[in-house]
mmCIF file of C-alpha atoms in Angstrom:
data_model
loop_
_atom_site.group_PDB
_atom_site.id
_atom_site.type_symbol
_atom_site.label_atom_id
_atom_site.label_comp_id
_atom_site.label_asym_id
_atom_site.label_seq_id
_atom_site.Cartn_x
_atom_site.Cartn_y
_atom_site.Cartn_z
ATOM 1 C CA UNK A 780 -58.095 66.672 67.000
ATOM 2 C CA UNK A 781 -61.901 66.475 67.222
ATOM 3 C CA UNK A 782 -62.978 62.458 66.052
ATOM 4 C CA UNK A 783 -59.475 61.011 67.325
ATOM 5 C CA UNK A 784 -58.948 58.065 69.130
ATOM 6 C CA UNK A 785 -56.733 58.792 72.287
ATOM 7 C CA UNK A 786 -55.230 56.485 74.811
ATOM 8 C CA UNK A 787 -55.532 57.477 78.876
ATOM 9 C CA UNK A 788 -53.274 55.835 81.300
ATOM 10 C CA UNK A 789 -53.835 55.690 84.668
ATOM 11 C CA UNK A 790 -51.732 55.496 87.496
ATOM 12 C CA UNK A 791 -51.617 51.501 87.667
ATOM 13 C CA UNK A 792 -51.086 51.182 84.200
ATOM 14 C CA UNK A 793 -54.777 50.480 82.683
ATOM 15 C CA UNK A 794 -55.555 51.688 78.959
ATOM 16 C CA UNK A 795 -58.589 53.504 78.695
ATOM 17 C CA UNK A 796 -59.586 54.359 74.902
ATOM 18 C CA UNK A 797 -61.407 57.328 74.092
ATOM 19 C CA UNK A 798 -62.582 58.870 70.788
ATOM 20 C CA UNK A 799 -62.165 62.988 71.255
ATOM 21 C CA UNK A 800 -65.440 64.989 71.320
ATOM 22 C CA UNK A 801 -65.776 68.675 72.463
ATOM 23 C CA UNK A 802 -69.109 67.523 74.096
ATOM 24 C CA UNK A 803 -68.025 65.041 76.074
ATOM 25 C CA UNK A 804 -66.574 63.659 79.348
ATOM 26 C CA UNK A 805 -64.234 60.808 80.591
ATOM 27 C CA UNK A 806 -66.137 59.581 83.489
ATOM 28 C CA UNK A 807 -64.500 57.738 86.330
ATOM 29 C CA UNK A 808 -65.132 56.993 90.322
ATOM 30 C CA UNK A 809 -62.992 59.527 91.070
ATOM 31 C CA UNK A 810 -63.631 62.221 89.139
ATOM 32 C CA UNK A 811 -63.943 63.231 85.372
ATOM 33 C CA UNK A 812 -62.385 64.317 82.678
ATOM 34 C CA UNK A 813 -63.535 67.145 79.781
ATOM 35 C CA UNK A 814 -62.284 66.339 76.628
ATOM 36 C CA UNK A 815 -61.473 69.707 76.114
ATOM 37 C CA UNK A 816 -58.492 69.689 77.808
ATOM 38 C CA UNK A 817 -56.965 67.103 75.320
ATOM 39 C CA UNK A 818 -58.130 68.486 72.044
ATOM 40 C CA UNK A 819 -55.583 70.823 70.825
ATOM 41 C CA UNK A 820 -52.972 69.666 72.869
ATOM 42 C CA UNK A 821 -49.233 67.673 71.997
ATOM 43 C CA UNK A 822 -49.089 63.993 72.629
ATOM 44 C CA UNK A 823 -47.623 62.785 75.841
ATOM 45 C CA UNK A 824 -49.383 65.243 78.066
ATOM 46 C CA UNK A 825 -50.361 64.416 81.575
ATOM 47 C CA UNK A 826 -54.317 65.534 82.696
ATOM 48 C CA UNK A 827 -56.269 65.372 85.643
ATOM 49 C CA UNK A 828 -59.691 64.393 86.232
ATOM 50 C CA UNK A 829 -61.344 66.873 88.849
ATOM 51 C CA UNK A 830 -60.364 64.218 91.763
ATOM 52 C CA UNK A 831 -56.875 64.676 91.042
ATOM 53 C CA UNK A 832 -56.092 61.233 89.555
ATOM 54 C CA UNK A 833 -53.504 61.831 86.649
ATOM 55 C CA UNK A 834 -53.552 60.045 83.262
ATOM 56 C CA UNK A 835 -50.521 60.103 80.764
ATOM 57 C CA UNK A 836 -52.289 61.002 77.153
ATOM 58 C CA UNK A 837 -50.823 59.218 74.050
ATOM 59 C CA UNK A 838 -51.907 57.914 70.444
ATOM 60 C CA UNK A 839 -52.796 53.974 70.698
ATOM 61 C CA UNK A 840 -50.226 52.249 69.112
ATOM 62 C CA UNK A 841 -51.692 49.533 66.504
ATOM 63 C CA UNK A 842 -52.008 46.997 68.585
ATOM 64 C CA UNK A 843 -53.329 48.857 71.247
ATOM 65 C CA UNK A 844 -56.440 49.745 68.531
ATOM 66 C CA UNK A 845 -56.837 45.991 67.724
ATOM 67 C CA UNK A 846 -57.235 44.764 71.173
ATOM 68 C CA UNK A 847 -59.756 47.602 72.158
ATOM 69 C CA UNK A 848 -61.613 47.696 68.896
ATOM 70 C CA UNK A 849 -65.035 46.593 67.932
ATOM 71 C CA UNK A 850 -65.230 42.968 67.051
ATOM 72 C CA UNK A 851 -66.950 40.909 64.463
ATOM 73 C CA UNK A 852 -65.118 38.223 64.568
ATOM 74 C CA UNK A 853 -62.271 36.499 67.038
ATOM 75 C CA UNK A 854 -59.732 39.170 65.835
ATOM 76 C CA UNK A 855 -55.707 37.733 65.371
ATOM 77 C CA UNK A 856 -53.186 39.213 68.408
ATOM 78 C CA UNK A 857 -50.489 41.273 67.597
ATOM 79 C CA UNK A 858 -48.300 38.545 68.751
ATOM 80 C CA UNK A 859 -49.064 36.693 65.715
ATOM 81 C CA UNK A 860 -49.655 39.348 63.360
ATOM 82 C CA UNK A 861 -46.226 40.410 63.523
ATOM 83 C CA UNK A 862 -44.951 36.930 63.445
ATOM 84 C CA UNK A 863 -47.266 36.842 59.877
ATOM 85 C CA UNK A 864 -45.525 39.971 58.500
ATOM 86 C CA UNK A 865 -41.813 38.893 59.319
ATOM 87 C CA UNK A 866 -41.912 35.163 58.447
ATOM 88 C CA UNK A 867 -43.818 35.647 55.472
ATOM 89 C CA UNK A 868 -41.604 38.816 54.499
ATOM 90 C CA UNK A 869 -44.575 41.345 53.708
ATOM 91 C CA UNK A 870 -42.207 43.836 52.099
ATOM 92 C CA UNK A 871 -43.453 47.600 50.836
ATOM 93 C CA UNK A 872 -45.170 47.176 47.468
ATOM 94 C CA UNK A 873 -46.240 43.404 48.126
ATOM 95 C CA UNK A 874 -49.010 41.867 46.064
ATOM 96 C CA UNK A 875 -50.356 40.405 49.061
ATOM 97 C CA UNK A 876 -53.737 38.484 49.628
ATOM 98 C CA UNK A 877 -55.882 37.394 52.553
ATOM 99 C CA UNK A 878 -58.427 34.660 52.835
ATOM 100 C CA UNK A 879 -60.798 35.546 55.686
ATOM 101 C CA UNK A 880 -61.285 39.035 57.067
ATOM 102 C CA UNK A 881 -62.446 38.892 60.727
ATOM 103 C CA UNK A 882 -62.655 42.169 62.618
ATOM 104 C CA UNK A 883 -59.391 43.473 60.083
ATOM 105 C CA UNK A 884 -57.137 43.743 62.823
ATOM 106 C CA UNK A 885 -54.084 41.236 60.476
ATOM 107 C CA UNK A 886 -55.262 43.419 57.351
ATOM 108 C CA UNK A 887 -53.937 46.783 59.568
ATOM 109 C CA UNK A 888 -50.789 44.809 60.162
ATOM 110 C CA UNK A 889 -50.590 43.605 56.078
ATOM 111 C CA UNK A 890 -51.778 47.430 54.719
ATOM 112 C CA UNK A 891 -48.980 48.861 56.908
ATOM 113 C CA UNK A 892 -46.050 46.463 55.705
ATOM 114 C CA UNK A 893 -47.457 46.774 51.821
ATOM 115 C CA UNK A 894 -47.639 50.803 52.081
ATOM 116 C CA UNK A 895 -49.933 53.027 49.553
ATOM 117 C CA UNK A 896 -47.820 51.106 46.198
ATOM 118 C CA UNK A 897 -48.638 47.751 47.365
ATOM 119 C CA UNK A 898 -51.854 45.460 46.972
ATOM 120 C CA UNK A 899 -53.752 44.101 49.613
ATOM 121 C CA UNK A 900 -56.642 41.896 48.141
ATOM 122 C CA UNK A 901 -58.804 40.319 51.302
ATOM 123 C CA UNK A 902 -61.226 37.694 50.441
ATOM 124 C CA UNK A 903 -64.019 37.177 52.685
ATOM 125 C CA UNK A 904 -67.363 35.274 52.770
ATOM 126 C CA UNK A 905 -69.485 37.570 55.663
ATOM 127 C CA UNK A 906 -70.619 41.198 54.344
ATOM 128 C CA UNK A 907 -70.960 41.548 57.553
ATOM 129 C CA UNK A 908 -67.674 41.071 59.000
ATOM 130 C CA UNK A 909 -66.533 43.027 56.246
ATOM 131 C CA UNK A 910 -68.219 45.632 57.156
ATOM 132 C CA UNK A 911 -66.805 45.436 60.666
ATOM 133 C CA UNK A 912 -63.278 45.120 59.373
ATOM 134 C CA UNK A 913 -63.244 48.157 56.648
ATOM 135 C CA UNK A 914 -64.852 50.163 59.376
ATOM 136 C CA UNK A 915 -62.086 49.576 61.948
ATOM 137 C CA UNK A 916 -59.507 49.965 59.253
ATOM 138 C CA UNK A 917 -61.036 53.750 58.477
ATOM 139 C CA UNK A 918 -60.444 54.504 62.040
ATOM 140 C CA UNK A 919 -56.793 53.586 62.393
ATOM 141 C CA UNK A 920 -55.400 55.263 58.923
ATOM 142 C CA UNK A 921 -58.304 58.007 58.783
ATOM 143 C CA UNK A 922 -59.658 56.884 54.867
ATOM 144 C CA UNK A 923 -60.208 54.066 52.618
ATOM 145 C CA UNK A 924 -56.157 52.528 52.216
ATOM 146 C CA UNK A 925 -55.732 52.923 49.218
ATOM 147 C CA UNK A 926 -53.981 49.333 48.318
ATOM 148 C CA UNK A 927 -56.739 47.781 50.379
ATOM 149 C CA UNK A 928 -59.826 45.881 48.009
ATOM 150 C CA UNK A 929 -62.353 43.530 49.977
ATOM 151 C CA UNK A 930 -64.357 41.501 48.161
ATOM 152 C CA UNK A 931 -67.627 38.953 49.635
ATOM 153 C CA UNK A 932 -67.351 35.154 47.943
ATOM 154 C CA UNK A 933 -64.809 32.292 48.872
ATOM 155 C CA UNK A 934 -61.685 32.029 48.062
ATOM 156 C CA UNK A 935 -61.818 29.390 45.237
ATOM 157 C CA UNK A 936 -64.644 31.461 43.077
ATOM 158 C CA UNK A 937 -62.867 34.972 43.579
ATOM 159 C CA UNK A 938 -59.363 34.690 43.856
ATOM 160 C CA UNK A 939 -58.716 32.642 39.979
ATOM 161 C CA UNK A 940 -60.971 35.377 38.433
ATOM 162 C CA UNK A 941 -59.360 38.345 40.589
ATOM 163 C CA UNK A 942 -55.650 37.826 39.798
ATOM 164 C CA UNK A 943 -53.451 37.017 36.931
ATOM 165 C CA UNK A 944 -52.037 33.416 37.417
ATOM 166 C CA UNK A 945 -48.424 33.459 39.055
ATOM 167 C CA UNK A 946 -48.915 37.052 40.166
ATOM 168 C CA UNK A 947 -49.206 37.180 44.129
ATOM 169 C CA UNK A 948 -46.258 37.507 46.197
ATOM 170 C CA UNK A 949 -47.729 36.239 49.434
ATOM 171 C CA UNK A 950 -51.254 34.584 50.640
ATOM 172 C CA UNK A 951 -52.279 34.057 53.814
ATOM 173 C CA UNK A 952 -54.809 31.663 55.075
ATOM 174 C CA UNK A 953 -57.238 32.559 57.918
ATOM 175 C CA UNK A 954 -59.858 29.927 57.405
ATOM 176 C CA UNK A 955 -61.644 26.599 59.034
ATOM 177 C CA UNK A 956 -60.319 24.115 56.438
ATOM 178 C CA UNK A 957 -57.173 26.173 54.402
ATOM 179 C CA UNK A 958 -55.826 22.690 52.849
ATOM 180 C CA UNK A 959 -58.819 23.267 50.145
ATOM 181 C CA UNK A 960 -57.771 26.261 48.919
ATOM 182 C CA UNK A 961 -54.308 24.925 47.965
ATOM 183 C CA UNK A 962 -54.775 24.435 44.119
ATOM 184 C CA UNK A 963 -55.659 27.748 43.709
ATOM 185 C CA UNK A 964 -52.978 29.181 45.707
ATOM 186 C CA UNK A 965 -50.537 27.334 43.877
ATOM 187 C CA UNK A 966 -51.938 28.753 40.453
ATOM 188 C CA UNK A 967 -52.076 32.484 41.977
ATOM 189 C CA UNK A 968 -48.646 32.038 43.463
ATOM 190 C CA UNK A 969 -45.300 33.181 41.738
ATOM 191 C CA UNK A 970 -42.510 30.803 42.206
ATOM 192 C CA UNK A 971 -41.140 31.697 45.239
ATOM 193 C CA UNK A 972 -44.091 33.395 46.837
ATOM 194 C CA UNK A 973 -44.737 32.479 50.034
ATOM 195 C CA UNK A 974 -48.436 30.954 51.567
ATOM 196 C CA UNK A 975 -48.887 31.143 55.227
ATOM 197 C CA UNK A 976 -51.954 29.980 57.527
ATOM 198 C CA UNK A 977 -53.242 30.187 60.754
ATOM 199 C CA UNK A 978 -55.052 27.281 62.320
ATOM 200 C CA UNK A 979 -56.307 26.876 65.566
ATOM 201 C CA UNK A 980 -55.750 22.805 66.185
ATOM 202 C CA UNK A 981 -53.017 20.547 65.776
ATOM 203 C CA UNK A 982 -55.491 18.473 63.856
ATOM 204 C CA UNK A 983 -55.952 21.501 60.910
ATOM 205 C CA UNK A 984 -52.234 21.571 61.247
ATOM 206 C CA UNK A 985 -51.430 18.134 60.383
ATOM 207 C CA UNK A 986 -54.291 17.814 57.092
ATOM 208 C CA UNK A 987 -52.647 21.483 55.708
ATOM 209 C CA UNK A 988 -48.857 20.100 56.342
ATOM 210 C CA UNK A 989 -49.819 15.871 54.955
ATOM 211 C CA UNK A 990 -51.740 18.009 51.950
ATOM 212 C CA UNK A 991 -49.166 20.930 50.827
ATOM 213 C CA UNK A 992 -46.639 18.015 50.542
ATOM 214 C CA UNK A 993 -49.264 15.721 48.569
ATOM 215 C CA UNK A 994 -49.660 18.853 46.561
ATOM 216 C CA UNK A 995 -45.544 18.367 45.377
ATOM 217 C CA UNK A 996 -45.835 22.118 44.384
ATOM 218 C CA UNK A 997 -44.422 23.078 47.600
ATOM 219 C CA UNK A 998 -41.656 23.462 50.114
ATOM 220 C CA UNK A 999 -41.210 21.486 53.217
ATOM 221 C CA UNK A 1000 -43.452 23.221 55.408
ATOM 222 C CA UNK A 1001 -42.392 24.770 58.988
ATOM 223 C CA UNK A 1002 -44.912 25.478 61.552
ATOM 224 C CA UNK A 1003 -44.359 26.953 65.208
ATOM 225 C CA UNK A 1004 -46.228 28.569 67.710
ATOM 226 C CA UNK A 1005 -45.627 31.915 69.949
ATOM 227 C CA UNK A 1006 -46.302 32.418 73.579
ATOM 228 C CA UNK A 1007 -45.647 36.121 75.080
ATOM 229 C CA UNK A 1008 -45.108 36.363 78.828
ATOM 230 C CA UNK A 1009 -44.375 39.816 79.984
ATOM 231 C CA UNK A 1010 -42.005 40.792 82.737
ATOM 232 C CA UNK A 1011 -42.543 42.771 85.808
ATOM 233 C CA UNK A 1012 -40.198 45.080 86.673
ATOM 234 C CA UNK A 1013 -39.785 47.194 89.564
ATOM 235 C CA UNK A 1014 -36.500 48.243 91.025
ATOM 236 C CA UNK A 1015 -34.685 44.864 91.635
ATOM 237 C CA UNK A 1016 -38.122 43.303 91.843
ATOM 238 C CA UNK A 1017 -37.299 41.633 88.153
ATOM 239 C CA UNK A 1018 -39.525 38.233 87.625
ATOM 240 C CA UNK A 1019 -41.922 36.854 84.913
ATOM 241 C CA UNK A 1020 -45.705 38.308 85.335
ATOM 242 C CA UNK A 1021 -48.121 35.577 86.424
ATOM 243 C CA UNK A 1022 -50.486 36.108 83.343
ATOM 244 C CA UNK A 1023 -49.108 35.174 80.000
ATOM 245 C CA UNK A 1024 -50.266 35.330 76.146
ATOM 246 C CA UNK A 1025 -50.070 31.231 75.750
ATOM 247 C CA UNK A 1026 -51.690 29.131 72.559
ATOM 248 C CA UNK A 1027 -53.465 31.383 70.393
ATOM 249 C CA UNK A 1028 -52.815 29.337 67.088
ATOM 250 C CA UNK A 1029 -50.192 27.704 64.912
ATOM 251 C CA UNK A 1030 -48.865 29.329 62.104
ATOM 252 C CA UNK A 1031 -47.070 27.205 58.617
ATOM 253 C CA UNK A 1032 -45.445 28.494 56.288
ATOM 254 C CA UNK A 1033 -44.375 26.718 52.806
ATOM 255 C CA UNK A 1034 -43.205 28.316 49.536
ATOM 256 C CA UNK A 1035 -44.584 27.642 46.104
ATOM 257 C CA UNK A 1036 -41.720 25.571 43.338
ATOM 258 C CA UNK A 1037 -41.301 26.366 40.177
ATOM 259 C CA UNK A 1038 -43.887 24.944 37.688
ATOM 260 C CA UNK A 1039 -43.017 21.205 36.906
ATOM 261 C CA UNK A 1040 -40.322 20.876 39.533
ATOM 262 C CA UNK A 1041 -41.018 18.485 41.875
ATOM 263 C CA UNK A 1042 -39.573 19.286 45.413
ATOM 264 C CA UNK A 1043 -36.939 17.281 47.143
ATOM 265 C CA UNK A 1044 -37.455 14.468 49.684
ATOM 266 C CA UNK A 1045 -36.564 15.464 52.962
ATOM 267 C CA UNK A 1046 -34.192 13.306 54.594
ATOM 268 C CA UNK A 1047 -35.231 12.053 57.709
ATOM 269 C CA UNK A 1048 -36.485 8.832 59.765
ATOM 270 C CA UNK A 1049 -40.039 9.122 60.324
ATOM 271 C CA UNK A 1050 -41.805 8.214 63.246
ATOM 272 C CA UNK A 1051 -43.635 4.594 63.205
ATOM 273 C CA UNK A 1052 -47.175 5.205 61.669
ATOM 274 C CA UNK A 1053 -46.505 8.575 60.648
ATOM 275 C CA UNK A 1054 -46.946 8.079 57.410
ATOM 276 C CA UNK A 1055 -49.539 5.546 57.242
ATOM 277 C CA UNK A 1056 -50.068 3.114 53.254
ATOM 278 C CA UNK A 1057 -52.725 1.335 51.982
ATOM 279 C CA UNK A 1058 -52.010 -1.904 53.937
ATOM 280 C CA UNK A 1059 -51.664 0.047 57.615
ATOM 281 C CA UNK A 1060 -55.630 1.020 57.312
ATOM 282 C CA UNK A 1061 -56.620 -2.170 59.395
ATOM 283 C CA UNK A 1062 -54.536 -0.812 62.257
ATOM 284 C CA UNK A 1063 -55.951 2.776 62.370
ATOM 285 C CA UNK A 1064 -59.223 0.502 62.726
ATOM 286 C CA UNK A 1065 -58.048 -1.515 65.846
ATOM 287 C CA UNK A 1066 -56.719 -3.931 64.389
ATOM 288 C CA UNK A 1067 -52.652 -3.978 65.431
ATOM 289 C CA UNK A 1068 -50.388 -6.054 64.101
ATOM 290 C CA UNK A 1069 -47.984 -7.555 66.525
ATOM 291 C CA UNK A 1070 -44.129 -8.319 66.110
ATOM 292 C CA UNK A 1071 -42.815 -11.576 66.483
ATOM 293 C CA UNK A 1072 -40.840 -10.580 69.951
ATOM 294 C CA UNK A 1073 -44.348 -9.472 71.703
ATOM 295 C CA UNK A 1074 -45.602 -13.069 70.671
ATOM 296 C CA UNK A 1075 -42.634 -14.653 71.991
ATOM 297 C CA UNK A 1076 -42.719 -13.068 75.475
ATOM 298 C CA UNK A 1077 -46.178 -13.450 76.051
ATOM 299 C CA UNK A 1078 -46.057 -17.182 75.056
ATOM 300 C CA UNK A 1079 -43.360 -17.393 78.009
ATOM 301 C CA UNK A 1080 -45.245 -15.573 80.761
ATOM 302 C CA UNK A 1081 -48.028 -18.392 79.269
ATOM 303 C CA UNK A 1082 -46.141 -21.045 79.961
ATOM 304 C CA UNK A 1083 -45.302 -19.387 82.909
ATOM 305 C CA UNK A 1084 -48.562 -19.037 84.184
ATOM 306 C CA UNK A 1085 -49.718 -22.850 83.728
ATOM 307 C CA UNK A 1086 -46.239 -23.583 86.006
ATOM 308 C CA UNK A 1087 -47.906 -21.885 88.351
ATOM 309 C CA UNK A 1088 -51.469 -23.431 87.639
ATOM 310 C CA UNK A 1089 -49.839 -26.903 88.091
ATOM 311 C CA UNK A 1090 -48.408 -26.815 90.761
ATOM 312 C CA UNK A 1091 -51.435 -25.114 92.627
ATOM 313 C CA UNK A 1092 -53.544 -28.243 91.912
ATOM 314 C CA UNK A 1093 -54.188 -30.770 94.763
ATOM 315 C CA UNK A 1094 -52.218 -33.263 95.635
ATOM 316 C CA UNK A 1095 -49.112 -31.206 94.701
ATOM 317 C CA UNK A 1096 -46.516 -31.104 97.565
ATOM 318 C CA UNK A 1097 -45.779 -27.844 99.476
ATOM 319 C CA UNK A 1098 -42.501 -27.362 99.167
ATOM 320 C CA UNK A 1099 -43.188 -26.390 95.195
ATOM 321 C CA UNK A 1100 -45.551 -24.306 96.307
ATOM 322 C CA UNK A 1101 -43.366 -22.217 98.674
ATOM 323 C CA UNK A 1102 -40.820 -22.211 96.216
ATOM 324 C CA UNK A 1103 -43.070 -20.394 93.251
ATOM 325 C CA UNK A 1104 -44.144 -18.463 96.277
ATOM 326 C CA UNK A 1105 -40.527 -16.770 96.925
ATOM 327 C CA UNK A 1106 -39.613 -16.362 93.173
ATOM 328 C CA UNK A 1107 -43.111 -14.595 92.416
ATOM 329 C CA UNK A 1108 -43.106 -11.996 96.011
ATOM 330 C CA UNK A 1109 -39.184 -10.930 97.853
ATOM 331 C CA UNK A 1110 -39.665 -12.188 101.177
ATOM 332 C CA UNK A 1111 -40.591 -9.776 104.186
ATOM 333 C CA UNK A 1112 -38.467 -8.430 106.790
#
């Protein structure tokens, strides 16, 4: 229909995107193509531009629309947008909100899983962006969603004022510095809920992780990453493609206690300096303590060393000298 996005295929398998218009054309170098001739017609139909080349016409799927979209912002691939929805269960009727809006292409993903009885509440501090993101939106469901309410501020003004305390199923964190906004997650969380984020840096991953735990309001955390490497397949010509999806972000998820229950130590053996007290600050400065077997070997390769020294000094006889000589280099063959 007239105003509909459409995606062209061509014969090597490159998307072209086109919004229908009974005016206009689908230029290419070899030939073109009247819009006409798709309006009105099924889906899955095969056209030809006047040159002869054929393309295969079908509805973008969603994640074709995100990746050919406008953008505002740095918009989240499907790759992890679908990891968001299953590991943070975004279930039909979900009371669901979003810190940080970009371009809206992991709202499309959360206003499809929470359906028309759900609530999507997305938090975000650029009108502009905003804009961007509720424009896109229109275009891939045709209206306004009706679960979907935007609102400009940050999270820590709107979100205790917006919602009822222990009310929100899930929250998900798209934001610079997410650790700050834990406090207020906590109190919009209901026990059980689940609060996910996506950082870009192992650094923003570490201060979220170190923090939800200092927080003792939630679950061990579990982060992970997700790299997507297509396959080319042709016949028995079956190998890995050369070009791959690799780091995009991490993504941690943790789950809010109970109020006044205190979560259980994990059991496990933590790495040296890990976990670093009061005392340990002098070494993150330079200043390294040093065991009592490091001492003791370097003390021997001292004394060591003024063997050596000695018997290098004149009036020492050679056949010490030769004999350091063959303990300190293997002889030559």
């Amino acid at each position: 229909m007239i105003g509909e996005r459409v995606q062209l295929t061509d014969p090597k398998g490159r998307l072209h995107t086109i919004t229908l218009d009974p005016q206009a054309t689908f230029q290419t170098h070899r030939g073109y193509l009247r819009h006409d001739a798709i309006i009105g017609g099924d889906e899955g139909v095969v056209v030809a531009t006047t040159g002869g080349v054929e393309y295969l016409v079908l509805r973008p799927l969603l994640a074709d629309h995100v990746l050919s979209m406008p953008r505002g912002a740095a918009v989240i691939y499907p790759k992890d947008a679908s990891q968001i929805v299953a590991m943070a269960d975004i279930f039909p009727g979900a009371r669901v909100v979003e810190a940080g809006v970009g371009s809206g292409a992991l709202s499309m993903s959360l206003l499809q899983a929470v359906g028309p009885q759900g609530r999507l509440l997305s938090i975000e501090r650029r009108a502009d962006f905003a804009d961007i993101a509720q424009s896109n939106a229109r275009a891939w469901f045709g209206e306004d969603h009706p679960a979907w309410e935007v609102v400009i501020g940050d999270l820590a003004d709107v979100l205790p004022t917006a919602v009822e305390p222990g009310s929100v199923d899930r929250i998900v964190l798209d934001m610079l510095a997410p650790w700050e906004n834990l406090a207020v997650a906590a109190d919009a969380l209901a026990p059980g809920g689940v609060l996910i984020a996506y950082v870009a840096t192992t650094t923003q991953l570490s201060r979220f992780v170190e923090d939800a735990k200092a927080t003792e309001q939630f679950t061990e955390p579990r982060a992970w990453e997700t790299l997507l490497r297509g396959w080319h397949l042709e016949g028995l010509a079956v190998r890995p493609d050369h070009r791959m999806i690799g780091h995009t972000g991490f993504l941690v998820t943790t789950r809010r206690m109970a109020p006044g229950v205190t979560p259980p130590l994990r059991k496990r053996r933590p790495a040296k300096g890990s976990h670093p007290v009061e005392e340990d600050w002098a070494e993150d400065l330079g200043e390294r303590t040093v065991s009592d077997k490091k001492l003791r070997r370097v003390r021997r390769d001292q004394d060591r060393a003024e063997q050596l020294r000695a018997t290098a000094q004149p009036g020492a006889s050679a056949q010490p000298e030769e004999t350091v000589q063959d303990e300190a280099e293997p002889p030559t063959l």
